[in-house]
Short mmCIF file of C-alpha atoms in Angstrom, two decimals:
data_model
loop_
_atom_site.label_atom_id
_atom_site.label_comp_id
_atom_site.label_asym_id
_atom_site.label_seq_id
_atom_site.Cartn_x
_atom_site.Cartn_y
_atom_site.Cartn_z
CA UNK C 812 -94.06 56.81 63.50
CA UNK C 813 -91.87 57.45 66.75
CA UNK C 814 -90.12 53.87 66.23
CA UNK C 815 -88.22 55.40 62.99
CA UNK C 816 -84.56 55.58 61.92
CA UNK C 817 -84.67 59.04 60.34
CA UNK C 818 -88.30 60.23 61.79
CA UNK C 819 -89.78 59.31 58.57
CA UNK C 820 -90.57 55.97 56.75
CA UNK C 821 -88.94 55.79 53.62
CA UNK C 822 -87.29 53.17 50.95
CA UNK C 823 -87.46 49.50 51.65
CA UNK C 824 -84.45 48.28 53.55
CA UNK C 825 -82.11 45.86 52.36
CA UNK C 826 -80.23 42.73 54.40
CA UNK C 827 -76.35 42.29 53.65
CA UNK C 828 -76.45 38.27 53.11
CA UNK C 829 -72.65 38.10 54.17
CA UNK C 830 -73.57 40.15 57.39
CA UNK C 831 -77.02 38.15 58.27
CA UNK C 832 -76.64 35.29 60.53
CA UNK C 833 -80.29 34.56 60.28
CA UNK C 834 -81.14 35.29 64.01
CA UNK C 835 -84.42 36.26 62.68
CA UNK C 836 -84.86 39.06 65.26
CA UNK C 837 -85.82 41.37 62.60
CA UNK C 838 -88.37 39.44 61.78
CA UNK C 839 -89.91 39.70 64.75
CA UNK C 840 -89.71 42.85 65.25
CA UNK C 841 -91.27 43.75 61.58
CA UNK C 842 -94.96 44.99 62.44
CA UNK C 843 -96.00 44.27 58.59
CA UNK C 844 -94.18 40.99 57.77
CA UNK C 845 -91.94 42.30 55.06
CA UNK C 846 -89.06 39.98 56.36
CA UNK C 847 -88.95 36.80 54.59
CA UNK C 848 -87.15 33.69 56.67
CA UNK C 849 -84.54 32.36 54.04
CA UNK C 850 -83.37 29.40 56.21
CA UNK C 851 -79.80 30.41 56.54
CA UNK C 852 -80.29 34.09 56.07
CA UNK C 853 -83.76 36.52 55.94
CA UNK C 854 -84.41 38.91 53.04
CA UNK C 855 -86.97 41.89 52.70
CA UNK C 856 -89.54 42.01 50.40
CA UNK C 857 -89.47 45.51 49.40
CA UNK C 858 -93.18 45.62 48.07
CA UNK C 859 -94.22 45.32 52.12
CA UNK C 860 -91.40 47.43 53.37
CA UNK C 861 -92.92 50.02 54.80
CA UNK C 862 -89.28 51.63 55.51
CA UNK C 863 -89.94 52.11 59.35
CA UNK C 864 -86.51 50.95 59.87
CA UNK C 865 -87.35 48.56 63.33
CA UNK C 866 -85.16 46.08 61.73
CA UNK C 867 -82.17 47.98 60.97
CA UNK C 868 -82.53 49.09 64.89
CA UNK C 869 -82.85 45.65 66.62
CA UNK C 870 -80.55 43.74 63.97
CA UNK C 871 -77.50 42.79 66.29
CA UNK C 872 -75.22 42.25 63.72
CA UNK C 873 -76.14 45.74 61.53
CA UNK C 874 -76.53 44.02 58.30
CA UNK C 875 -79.98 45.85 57.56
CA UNK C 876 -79.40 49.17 55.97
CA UNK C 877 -80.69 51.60 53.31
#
């Protein structure tokens, strides 16, 4: 609730694959496991997203958005 983007959760987020350098600090961050580990690069599995957008905030290189 308080750990929102926007104040509210909304639409699952998406990862840029050319921006990901598969740090995987979204993933732990992601309190319902919505971020799958891709190796090289991490993708999210929109029918867990919960759209709390803790990955978009932690992801140092911003390649989690809406």
């Amino acid at each position: 609730k308080g750990d929102t983007m926007r104040g509210q959760p909304g639409p699952a987020y998406i990862i840029d694959e050319n921006l990901c350098v598969g740090c995987k600090v979204c993933i732990k961050c992601c309190h319902v496991d919505a971020i799958i580990d891709k190796i090289l690069e991490c993708e999210i599995d929109p029918a867990i997203c919960v759209g709390c957008g803790r990955c978009a905030a932690h992801c140092p290189q911003h390649a989690i958005y809406r």
